[in-house]
């Protein structure tokens, strides 16, 4: 294994729990379209882009819509989502994340973001973590969504590093797949039952420090 020189973090579900807000916003839209939408359905949308998420919901309802209507629906969902996240603050950074980032930085590790979300810079700003990131790759900069590795490859490129030198942290199946497809080591955040394809899985960052990483990946 090459020496690890950077961490590439997914945002939603890794740094902050925005999945609950995405769920509420998608559910309201689905209800308006008379499509049932459960938490389990939401689970399958994790890591997918906005447009891919809408397509999954429409397919569930056997609904075929024109491009213009789909754009309007996505704008509507996003406006609701932004309303829901507008009150987020640094208190909502998930336990242990800030301490882990600080410890990694103290060990000379570079910090980058690889998120499918077009709202990622805004969310990082709201939770006060933007200054910690040397590279921020988000949904507006990519043409292919996870499970394609593009977002992480751009992150490694922005840091001037090889994928094998960048450790990805992901909570979504599509994100773990994306990391693997790009040749990145990846630690899953969540349950091994869901993220079994990752090199290692931890429930979260609480109590995790940079020194523990080689042991996890061994
Ligand atoms: C991902 C989330 O990070 O971003 C998905 O896991 C979300 O649930 C996607 O759909 C796109 O987000 P946004 O903010 O651009 O609609
Ligand atoms: Mg995620």
Short mmCIF file of C-alpha atoms and ligand atoms in Angstrom, two decimals:
data_model
loop_
_atom_site.label_atom_id
_atom_site.label_comp_id
_atom_site.label_asym_id
_atom_site.label_seq_id
_atom_site.Cartn_x
_atom_site.Cartn_y
_atom_site.Cartn_z
CA UNK A 1 0.00 0.00 0.00
CA UNK A 2 1.29 3.50 -0.84
CA UNK A 3 1.69 5.93 2.00
CA UNK A 4 -1.54 7.75 2.68
CA UNK A 5 -1.17 11.49 2.20
CA UNK A 6 -4.77 12.70 2.08
CA UNK A 7 -8.33 12.04 3.14
CA UNK A 8 -11.21 12.59 0.74
CA UNK A 9 -14.47 12.92 2.60
CA UNK A 10 -17.96 12.46 1.27
CA UNK A 11 -20.19 15.11 2.87
CA UNK A 12 -23.78 13.92 3.33
CA UNK A 13 -23.86 11.15 5.93
CA UNK A 14 -20.13 11.33 6.69
CA UNK A 15 -19.54 14.87 7.96
CA UNK A 16 -23.12 15.84 8.63
CA UNK A 17 -26.49 14.07 8.75
CA UNK A 18 -28.27 15.73 5.85
CA UNK A 19 -29.91 12.47 4.71
CA UNK A 20 -32.88 13.26 6.99
CA UNK A 21 -33.41 16.58 5.18
CA UNK A 22 -33.04 15.02 1.71
CA UNK A 23 -35.61 12.44 2.83
CA UNK A 24 -38.17 15.00 3.97
CA UNK A 25 -37.76 17.04 0.78
CA UNK A 26 -37.96 14.03 -1.59
CA UNK A 27 -40.92 12.60 0.32
CA UNK A 28 -42.92 15.81 -0.03
CA UNK A 29 -42.23 15.86 -3.77
CA UNK A 30 -43.08 12.16 -4.12
CA UNK A 31 -46.34 12.69 -2.21
CA UNK A 32 -47.27 15.50 -4.58
CA UNK A 33 -46.75 13.06 -7.44
CA UNK A 34 -48.70 10.33 -5.56
CA UNK A 35 -45.63 8.11 -5.42
CA UNK A 36 -45.04 6.27 -2.13
CA UNK A 37 -41.59 7.04 -0.70
CA UNK A 38 -40.17 5.30 2.36
CA UNK A 39 -36.99 5.64 4.40
CA UNK A 40 -35.81 2.49 2.68
CA UNK A 41 -36.30 4.14 -0.70
CA UNK A 42 -34.26 7.09 0.61
CA UNK A 43 -31.45 4.74 1.62
CA UNK A 44 -31.07 3.72 -2.04
CA UNK A 45 -30.69 7.37 -3.07
CA UNK A 46 -27.66 8.01 -0.86
CA UNK A 47 -24.73 9.19 -2.95
CA UNK A 48 -26.80 9.55 -6.12
CA UNK A 49 -27.00 12.92 -7.85
CA UNK A 50 -30.16 15.01 -7.70
CA UNK A 51 -31.20 14.05 -11.21
CA UNK A 52 -30.48 10.34 -10.68
CA UNK A 53 -32.49 10.44 -7.45
CA UNK A 54 -35.46 12.00 -9.24
CA UNK A 55 -35.26 9.36 -11.98
CA UNK A 56 -35.37 6.57 -9.36
CA UNK A 57 -38.46 8.12 -7.75
CA UNK A 58 -40.23 8.64 -11.09
CA UNK A 59 -39.44 5.05 -12.14
CA UNK A 60 -40.98 3.83 -8.87
CA UNK A 61 -44.19 5.64 -9.80
CA UNK A 62 -43.98 4.57 -13.48
CA UNK A 63 -44.07 8.25 -14.30
CA UNK A 64 -42.55 9.59 -17.51
CA UNK A 65 -42.08 13.37 -17.59
CA UNK A 66 -40.48 15.82 -20.01
CA UNK A 67 -37.12 17.44 -19.27
CA UNK A 68 -38.62 20.84 -18.40
CA UNK A 69 -40.98 19.36 -15.79
CA UNK A 70 -38.12 17.37 -14.28
CA UNK A 71 -36.05 20.55 -13.92
CA UNK A 72 -38.95 22.29 -12.19
CA UNK A 73 -39.41 19.35 -9.81
CA UNK A 74 -35.69 19.32 -8.94
CA UNK A 75 -35.74 23.07 -8.29
CA UNK A 76 -38.74 22.64 -6.05
CA UNK A 77 -37.13 19.81 -4.10
CA UNK A 78 -33.91 21.78 -3.74
CA UNK A 79 -35.69 24.92 -2.54
CA UNK A 80 -37.37 22.84 0.19
CA UNK A 81 -34.06 21.13 1.04
CA UNK A 82 -32.27 24.50 1.34
CA UNK A 83 -35.02 25.73 3.62
CA UNK A 84 -34.50 22.65 5.83
CA UNK A 85 -30.71 22.99 6.02
CA UNK A 86 -30.66 26.78 6.38
CA UNK A 87 -30.53 26.58 10.18
CA UNK A 88 -27.65 24.09 10.30
CA UNK A 89 -24.72 25.15 12.45
CA UNK A 90 -21.29 23.83 13.55
CA UNK A 91 -23.08 21.85 16.32
CA UNK A 92 -24.32 19.49 13.64
CA UNK A 93 -20.93 18.25 12.51
CA UNK A 94 -21.12 14.53 13.33
CA UNK A 95 -19.30 13.40 16.51
CA UNK A 96 -15.54 13.07 16.17
CA UNK A 97 -15.28 14.47 12.63
CA UNK A 98 -13.64 17.81 13.50
CA UNK A 99 -11.19 16.17 15.91
CA UNK A 100 -10.28 13.52 13.32
CA UNK A 101 -9.65 16.16 10.65
CA UNK A 102 -7.51 18.23 13.04
CA UNK A 103 -5.50 15.15 14.03
CA UNK A 104 -4.98 14.11 10.39
CA UNK A 105 -3.83 17.64 9.54
CA UNK A 106 -1.46 17.64 12.50
CA UNK A 107 0.05 14.51 10.92
CA UNK A 108 0.60 16.34 7.60
CA UNK A 109 -2.43 14.76 5.88
CA UNK A 110 -4.23 16.82 3.22
CA UNK A 111 -8.01 17.17 3.42
CA UNK A 112 -10.39 17.15 0.47
CA UNK A 113 -14.09 16.76 -0.24
CA UNK A 114 -15.72 14.55 -2.89
CA UNK A 115 -19.47 15.10 -2.79
CA UNK A 116 -22.22 14.57 -5.38
CA UNK A 117 -24.10 17.48 -3.83
CA UNK A 118 -24.35 20.79 -5.63
CA UNK A 119 -25.05 22.33 -2.22
CA UNK A 120 -21.81 21.05 -0.67
CA UNK A 121 -19.91 24.38 -0.48
CA UNK A 122 -22.91 26.05 1.14
CA UNK A 123 -23.31 23.26 3.71
CA UNK A 124 -19.58 23.33 4.56
CA UNK A 125 -19.93 27.07 5.11
CA UNK A 126 -22.97 26.63 7.38
CA UNK A 127 -21.21 24.07 9.57
CA UNK A 128 -18.00 26.11 9.70
CA UNK A 129 -15.73 23.47 8.17
CA UNK A 130 -14.91 25.07 4.84
CA UNK A 131 -11.47 26.39 5.88
CA UNK A 132 -10.33 22.84 6.71
CA UNK A 133 -10.61 21.72 3.08
CA UNK A 134 -7.80 22.24 0.59
CA UNK A 135 -9.87 20.83 -2.28
CA UNK A 136 -13.66 20.85 -2.56
CA UNK A 137 -15.14 18.83 -5.42
CA UNK A 138 -18.93 18.97 -5.60
CA UNK A 139 -21.92 18.20 -7.78
CA UNK A 140 -21.50 21.23 -10.03
CA UNK A 141 -18.02 20.14 -11.09
CA UNK A 142 -18.75 16.60 -12.18
CA UNK A 143 -20.37 15.11 -15.24
CA UNK A 144 -20.72 11.58 -13.87
CA UNK A 145 -22.26 10.80 -10.52
CA UNK A 146 -21.16 8.10 -8.04
CA UNK A 147 -20.71 5.12 -8.53
CA UNK A 148 -18.50 6.66 -11.22
CA UNK A 149 -15.16 7.62 -9.60
CA UNK A 150 -14.96 11.08 -11.26
CA UNK A 151 -15.59 13.12 -8.09
CA UNK A 152 -12.78 11.38 -6.20
CA UNK A 153 -10.39 11.38 -9.18
CA UNK A 154 -10.85 15.16 -9.45
CA UNK A 155 -10.19 15.43 -5.71
CA UNK A 156 -6.92 13.49 -5.97
CA UNK A 157 -5.95 15.56 -9.00
CA UNK A 158 -6.66 18.82 -7.17
CA UNK A 159 -4.38 17.68 -4.35
CA UNK A 160 -1.74 16.53 -6.83
CA UNK A 161 -1.84 12.97 -5.49
CA UNK A 162 -2.38 9.44 -6.77
CA UNK A 163 -5.67 7.72 -5.82
CA UNK A 164 -3.71 5.13 -3.84
CA UNK A 165 -2.45 7.96 -1.59
CA UNK A 166 -5.96 9.28 -0.79
CA UNK A 167 -8.20 7.57 1.75
CA UNK A 168 -11.90 7.97 0.98
CA UNK A 169 -14.59 8.07 3.70
CA UNK A 170 -18.06 7.12 2.43
CA UNK A 171 -21.44 6.20 3.88
CA UNK A 172 -23.14 5.18 0.62
CA UNK A 173 -22.91 1.95 -1.37
CA UNK A 174 -22.56 4.01 -4.57
CA UNK A 175 -19.75 6.02 -2.97
CA UNK A 176 -17.80 2.95 -1.82
CA UNK A 177 -18.15 1.56 -5.35
CA UNK A 178 -16.93 4.87 -6.79
CA UNK A 179 -13.85 4.87 -4.55
CA UNK A 180 -13.00 1.29 -5.43
CA UNK A 181 -13.49 1.91 -9.14
CA UNK A 182 -11.02 4.81 -8.91
CA UNK A 183 -8.37 2.78 -7.08
CA UNK A 184 -8.81 4.55 -3.72
CA UNK A 185 -8.61 2.83 -0.33
CA UNK A 186 -12.00 3.38 1.32
CA UNK A 187 -13.38 3.29 4.83
CA UNK A 188 -17.14 2.89 5.10
CA UNK A 189 -19.01 4.96 7.67
CA UNK A 190 -22.00 2.93 8.83
CA UNK A 191 -22.76 -0.75 8.91
CA UNK A 192 -20.59 -3.57 7.49
CA UNK A 193 -23.81 -5.27 6.34
CA UNK A 194 -24.38 -2.42 3.91
CA UNK A 195 -20.82 -1.30 3.15
CA UNK A 196 -19.09 -4.67 2.98
CA UNK A 197 -17.24 -3.68 -0.20
CA UNK A 198 -15.16 -1.10 1.71
CA UNK A 199 -11.65 -1.92 2.99
CA UNK A 200 -12.92 -1.35 6.52
CA UNK A 201 -16.12 -0.08 8.10
CA UNK A 202 -16.50 2.01 11.26
CA UNK A 203 -19.73 3.31 12.80
CA UNK A 204 -18.43 6.90 12.85
CA UNK A 205 -15.44 9.08 13.74
CA UNK A 206 -15.93 9.20 17.50
CA UNK A 207 -12.71 8.03 19.15
CA UNK A 208 -10.96 7.55 15.81
CA UNK A 209 -7.56 9.13 15.27
CA UNK A 210 -5.14 9.12 12.35
CA UNK A 211 -2.82 6.61 14.08
CA UNK A 212 -5.63 4.02 14.06
CA UNK A 213 -6.03 4.07 10.27
CA UNK A 214 -3.20 1.69 9.20
CA UNK A 215 -4.52 -0.92 11.64
CA UNK A 216 -8.00 -0.65 10.16
CA UNK A 217 -6.71 -1.07 6.62
CA UNK A 218 -4.29 -3.91 7.41
C1 LIG B 1 -25.36 13.25 -2.09
C2 LIG B 1 -26.51 12.73 -1.23
O1 LIG B 1 -24.28 13.58 -1.28
O2 LIG B 1 -25.78 14.40 -2.82
C3 LIG B 1 -27.75 12.50 -2.09
O3 LIG B 1 -26.12 11.53 -0.62
C4 LIG B 1 -28.09 13.76 -2.85
O4 LIG B 1 -28.82 12.10 -1.26
C5 LIG B 1 -26.90 14.19 -3.68
O5 LIG B 1 -29.21 13.54 -3.72
C6 LIG B 1 -27.14 15.45 -4.49
O6 LIG B 1 -27.37 16.51 -3.62
P1 LIG B 1 -27.87 17.93 -4.02
O7 LIG B 1 -27.63 18.73 -2.77
O8 LIG B 1 -27.04 18.40 -5.18
O9 LIG B 1 -29.31 17.81 -4.40
MG1 LIG B 2 -22.99 10.31 1.64
#
